[in-house]
PDB file of C-alpha atoms and ligand atoms in Angstrom:
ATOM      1  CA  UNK H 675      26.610  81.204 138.069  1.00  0.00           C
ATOM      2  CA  UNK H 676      26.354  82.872 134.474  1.00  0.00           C
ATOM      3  CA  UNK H 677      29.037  83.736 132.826  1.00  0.00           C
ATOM      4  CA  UNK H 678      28.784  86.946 132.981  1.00  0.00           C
ATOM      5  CA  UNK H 679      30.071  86.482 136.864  1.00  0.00           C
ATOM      6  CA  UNK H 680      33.021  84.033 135.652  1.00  0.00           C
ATOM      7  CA  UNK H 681      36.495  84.875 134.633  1.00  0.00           C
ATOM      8  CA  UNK H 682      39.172  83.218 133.914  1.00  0.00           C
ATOM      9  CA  UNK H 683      43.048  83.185 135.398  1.00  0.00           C
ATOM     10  CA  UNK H 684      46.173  81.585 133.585  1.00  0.00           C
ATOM     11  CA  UNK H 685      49.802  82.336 133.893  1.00  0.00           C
ATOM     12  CA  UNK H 686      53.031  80.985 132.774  1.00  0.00           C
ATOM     13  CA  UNK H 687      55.049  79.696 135.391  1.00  0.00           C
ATOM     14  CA  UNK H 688      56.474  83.189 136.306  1.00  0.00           C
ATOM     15  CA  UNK H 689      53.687  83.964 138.158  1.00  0.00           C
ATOM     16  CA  UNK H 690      51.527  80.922 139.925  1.00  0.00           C
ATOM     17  CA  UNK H 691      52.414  82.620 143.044  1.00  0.00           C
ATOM     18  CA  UNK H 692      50.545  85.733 142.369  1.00  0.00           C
ATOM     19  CA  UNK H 693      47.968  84.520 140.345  1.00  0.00           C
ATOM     20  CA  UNK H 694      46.910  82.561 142.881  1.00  0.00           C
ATOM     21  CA  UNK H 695      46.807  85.370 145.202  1.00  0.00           C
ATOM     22  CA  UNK H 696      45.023  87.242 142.415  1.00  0.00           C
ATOM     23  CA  UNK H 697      42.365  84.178 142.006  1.00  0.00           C
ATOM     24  CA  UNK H 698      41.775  84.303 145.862  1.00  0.00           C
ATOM     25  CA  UNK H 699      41.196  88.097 145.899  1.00  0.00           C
ATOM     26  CA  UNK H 700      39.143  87.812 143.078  1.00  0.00           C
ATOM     27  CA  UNK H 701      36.533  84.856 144.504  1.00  0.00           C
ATOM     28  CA  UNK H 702      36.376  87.375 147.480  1.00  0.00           C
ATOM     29  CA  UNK H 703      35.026  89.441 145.011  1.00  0.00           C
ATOM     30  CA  UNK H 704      32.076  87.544 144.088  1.00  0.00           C
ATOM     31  CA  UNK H 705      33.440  86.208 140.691  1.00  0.00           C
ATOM     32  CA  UNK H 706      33.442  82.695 139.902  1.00  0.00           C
ATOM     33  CA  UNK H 707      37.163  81.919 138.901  1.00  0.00           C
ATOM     34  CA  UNK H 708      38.449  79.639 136.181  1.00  0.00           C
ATOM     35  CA  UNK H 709      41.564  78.928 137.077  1.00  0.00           C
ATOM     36  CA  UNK H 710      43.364  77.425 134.390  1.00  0.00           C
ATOM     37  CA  UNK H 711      46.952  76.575 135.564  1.00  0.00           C
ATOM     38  CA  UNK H 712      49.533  75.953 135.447  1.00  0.00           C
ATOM     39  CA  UNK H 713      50.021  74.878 139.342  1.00  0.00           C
ATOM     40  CA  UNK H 714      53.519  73.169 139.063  1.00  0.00           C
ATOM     41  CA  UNK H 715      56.816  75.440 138.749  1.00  0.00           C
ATOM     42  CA  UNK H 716      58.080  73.814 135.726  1.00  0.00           C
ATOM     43  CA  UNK H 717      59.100  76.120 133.117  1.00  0.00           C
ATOM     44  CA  UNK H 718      56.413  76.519 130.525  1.00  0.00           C
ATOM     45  CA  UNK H 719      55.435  78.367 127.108  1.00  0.00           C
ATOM     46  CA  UNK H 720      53.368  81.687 127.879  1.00  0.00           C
ATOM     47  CA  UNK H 721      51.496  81.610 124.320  1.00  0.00           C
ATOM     48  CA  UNK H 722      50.188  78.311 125.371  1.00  0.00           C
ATOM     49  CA  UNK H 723      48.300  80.201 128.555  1.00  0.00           C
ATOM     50  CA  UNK H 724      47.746  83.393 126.773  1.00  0.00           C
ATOM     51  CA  UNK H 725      45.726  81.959 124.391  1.00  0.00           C
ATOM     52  CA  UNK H 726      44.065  79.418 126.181  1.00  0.00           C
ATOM     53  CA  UNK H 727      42.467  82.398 128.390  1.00  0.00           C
ATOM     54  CA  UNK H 728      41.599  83.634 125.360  1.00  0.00           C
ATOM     55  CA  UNK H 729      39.460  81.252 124.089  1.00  0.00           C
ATOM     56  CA  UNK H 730      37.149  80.701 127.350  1.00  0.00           C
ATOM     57  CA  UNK H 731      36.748  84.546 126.738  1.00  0.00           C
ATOM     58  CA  UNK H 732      36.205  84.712 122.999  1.00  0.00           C
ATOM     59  CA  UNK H 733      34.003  82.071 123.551  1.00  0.00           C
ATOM     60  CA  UNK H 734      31.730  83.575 125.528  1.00  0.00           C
ATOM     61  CA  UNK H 735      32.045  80.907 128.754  1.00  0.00           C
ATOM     62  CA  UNK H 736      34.313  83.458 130.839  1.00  0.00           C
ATOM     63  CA  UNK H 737      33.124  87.347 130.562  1.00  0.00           C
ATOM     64  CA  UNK H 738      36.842  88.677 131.351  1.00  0.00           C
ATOM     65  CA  UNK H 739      39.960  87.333 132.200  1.00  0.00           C
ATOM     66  CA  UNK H 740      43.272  87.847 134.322  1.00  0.00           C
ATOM     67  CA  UNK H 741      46.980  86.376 132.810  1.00  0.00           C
ATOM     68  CA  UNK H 742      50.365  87.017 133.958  1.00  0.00           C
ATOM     69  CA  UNK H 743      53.916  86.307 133.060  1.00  0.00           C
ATOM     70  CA  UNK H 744      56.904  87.596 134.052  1.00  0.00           C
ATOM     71  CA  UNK H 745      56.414  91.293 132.182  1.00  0.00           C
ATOM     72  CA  UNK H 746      53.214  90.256 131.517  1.00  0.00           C
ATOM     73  CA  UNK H 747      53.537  91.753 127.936  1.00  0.00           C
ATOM     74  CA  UNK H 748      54.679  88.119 126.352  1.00  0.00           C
ATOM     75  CA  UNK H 749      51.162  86.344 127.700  1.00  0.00           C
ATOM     76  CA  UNK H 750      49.566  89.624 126.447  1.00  0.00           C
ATOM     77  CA  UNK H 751      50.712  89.628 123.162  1.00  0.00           C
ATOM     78  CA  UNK H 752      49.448  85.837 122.644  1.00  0.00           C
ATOM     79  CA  UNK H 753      46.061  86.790 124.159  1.00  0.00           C
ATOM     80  CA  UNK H 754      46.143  89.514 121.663  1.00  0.00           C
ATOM     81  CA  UNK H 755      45.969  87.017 118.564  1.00  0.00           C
ATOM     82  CA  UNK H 756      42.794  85.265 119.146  1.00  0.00           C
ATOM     83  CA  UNK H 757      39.961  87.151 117.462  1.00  0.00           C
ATOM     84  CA  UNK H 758      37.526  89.205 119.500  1.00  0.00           C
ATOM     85  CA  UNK H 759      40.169  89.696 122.267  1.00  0.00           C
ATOM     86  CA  UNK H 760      41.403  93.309 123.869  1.00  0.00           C
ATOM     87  CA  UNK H 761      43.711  92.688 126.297  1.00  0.00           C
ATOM     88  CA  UNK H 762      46.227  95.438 128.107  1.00  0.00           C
ATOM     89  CA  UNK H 763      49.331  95.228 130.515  1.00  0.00           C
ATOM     90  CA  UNK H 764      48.783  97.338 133.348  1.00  0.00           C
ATOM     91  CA  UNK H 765      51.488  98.341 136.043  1.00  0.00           C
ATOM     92  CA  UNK H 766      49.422 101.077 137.486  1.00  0.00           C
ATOM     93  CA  UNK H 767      45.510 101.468 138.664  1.00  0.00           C
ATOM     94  CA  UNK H 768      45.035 104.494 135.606  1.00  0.00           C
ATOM     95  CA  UNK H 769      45.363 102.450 132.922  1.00  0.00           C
ATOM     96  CA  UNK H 770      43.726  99.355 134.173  1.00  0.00           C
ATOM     97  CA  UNK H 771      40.386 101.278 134.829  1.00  0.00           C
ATOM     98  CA  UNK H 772      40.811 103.162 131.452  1.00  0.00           C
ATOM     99  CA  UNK H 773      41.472  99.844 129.801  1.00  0.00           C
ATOM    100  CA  UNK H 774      37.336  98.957 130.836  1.00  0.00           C
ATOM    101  CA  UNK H 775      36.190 102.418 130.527  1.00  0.00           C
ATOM    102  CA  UNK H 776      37.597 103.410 127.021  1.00  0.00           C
ATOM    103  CA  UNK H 777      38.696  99.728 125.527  1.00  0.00           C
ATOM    104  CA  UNK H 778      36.733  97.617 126.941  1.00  0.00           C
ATOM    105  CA  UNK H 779      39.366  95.027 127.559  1.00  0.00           C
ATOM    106  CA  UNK H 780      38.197  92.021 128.347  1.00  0.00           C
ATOM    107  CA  UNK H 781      41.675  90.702 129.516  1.00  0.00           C
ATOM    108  CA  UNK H 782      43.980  91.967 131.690  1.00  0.00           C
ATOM    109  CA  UNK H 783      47.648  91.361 131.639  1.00  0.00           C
ATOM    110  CA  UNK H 784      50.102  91.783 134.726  1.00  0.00           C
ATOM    111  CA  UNK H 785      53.710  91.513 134.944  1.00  0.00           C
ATOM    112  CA  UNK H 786      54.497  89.623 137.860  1.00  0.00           C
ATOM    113  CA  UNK H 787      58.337  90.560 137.988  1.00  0.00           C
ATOM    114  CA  UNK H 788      57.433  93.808 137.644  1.00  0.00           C
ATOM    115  CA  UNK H 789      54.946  94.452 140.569  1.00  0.00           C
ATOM    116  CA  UNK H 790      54.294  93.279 143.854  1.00  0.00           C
ATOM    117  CA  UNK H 791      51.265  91.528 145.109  1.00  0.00           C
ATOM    118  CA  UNK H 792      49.473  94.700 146.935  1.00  0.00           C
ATOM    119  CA  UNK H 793      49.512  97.004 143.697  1.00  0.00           C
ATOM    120  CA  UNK H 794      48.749  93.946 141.224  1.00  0.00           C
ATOM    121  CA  UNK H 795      45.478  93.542 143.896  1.00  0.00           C
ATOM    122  CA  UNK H 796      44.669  96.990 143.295  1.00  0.00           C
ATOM    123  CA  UNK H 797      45.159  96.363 139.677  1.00  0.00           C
ATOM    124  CA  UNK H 798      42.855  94.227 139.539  1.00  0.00           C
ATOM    125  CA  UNK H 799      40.518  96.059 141.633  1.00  0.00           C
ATOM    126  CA  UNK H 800      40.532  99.011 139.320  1.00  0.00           C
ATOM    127  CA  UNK H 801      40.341  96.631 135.805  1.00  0.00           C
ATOM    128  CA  UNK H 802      36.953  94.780 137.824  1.00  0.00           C
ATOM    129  CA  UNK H 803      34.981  97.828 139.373  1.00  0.00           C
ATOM    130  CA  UNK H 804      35.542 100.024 136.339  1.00  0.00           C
ATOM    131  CA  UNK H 805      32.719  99.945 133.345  1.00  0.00           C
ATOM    132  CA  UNK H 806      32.694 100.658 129.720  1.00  0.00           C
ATOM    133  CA  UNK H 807      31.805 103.917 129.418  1.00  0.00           C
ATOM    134  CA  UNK H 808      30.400 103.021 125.617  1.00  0.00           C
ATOM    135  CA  UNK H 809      29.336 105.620 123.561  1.00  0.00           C
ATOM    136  CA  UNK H 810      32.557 107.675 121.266  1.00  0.00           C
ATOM    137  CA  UNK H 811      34.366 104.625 122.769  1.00  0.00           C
ATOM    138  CA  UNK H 812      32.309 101.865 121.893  1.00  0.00           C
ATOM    139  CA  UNK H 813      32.677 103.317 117.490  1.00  0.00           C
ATOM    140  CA  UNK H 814      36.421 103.178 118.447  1.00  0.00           C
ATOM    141  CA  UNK H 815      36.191  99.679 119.594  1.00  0.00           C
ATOM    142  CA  UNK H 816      34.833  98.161 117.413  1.00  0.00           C
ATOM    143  CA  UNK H 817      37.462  99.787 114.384  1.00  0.00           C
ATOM    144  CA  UNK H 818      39.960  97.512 116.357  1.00  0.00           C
ATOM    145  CA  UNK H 819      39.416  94.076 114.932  1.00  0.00           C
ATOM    146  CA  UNK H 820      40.885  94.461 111.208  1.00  0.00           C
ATOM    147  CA  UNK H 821      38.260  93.971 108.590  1.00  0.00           C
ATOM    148  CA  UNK H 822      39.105  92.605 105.332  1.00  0.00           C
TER     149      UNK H 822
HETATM  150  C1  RB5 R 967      59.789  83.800 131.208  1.00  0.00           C
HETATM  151  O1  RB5 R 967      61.121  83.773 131.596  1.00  0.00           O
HETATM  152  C2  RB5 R 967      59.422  85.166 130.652  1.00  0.00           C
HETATM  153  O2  RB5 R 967      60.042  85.368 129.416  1.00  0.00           O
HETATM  154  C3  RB5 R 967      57.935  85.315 130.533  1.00  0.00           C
HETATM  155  O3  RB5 R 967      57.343  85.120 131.776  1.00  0.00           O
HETATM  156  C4  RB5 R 967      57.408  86.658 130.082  1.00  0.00           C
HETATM  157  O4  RB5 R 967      57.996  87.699 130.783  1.00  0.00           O
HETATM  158  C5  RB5 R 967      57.412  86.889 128.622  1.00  0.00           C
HETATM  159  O5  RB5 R 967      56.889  87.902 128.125  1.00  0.00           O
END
């Protein structure tokens, strides 16, 4: 599959139960999922997983990518710090397609404290059916990364 069909999944250990969930939901999908852990509950360090995800998407060997922590804005925040990477929490279905449409994110963040496993679903349902819209948006984009 090319990678244009592949995203990657990582967590902190807040939330292996719904990423999981997320990662089956999201093979139903057609996606090829890199799931990169953690699988064991041991408390862990949510940079480590933010930016991990980060790289297999700044890298260009996952299109998008799904990560979670407890608020989801920790993980997010990592992500955030690797160059070439737009990544938004969402807690509602608005902002997650807006985050394609207008920002073309290319992670998602969810809080898995904050909600349950239907609405992260549709989340994530919104964030993978939506698509940039370009255009006004795509001038806007690109003024994100700082230049020197
Ligand atoms: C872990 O307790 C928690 O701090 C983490 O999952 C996340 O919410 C941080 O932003």
């Amino acid at each position: 599959m090319t990678a244009s069909k592949r995203i990657v999944l990582s967590s902190d250990h807040a939330a292996i139960a719904l990423r999981q969930a997320i990662a089956a939901h999201v093979a139903e999908k057609g996606w090829e999922v890199v799931d990169i852990g953690p699988t064991t509950p041991e408390s862990t360090h949510y940079p480590l997983h933010g930016h991990a995800a980060a790289e297999k998407v700044a890298s260009g060997d996952c299109a998008l990518g799904i990560i979670l922590c407890g608020t989801g804005q920790g993980i997010m925040m990592a992500a955030n710090k690797v160059p070439g990477i737009r990544c938004g929490v969402c807690s509602d279905t608005f902002s997650a397609r807006m985050i394609r449409q207008h920002n073309d994110a290319n992670i998602l963040s969810i809080g898995a404290r904050v909600v349950g496993e239907g609405l992260a679903l549709d989340i994530v349902d919104a964030y993978l059916d939506a698509e940039f819209e370009g255009g006004r948006h795509a001038t806007r984009v690109e003024m994100i990364e700082p230049t020197d």
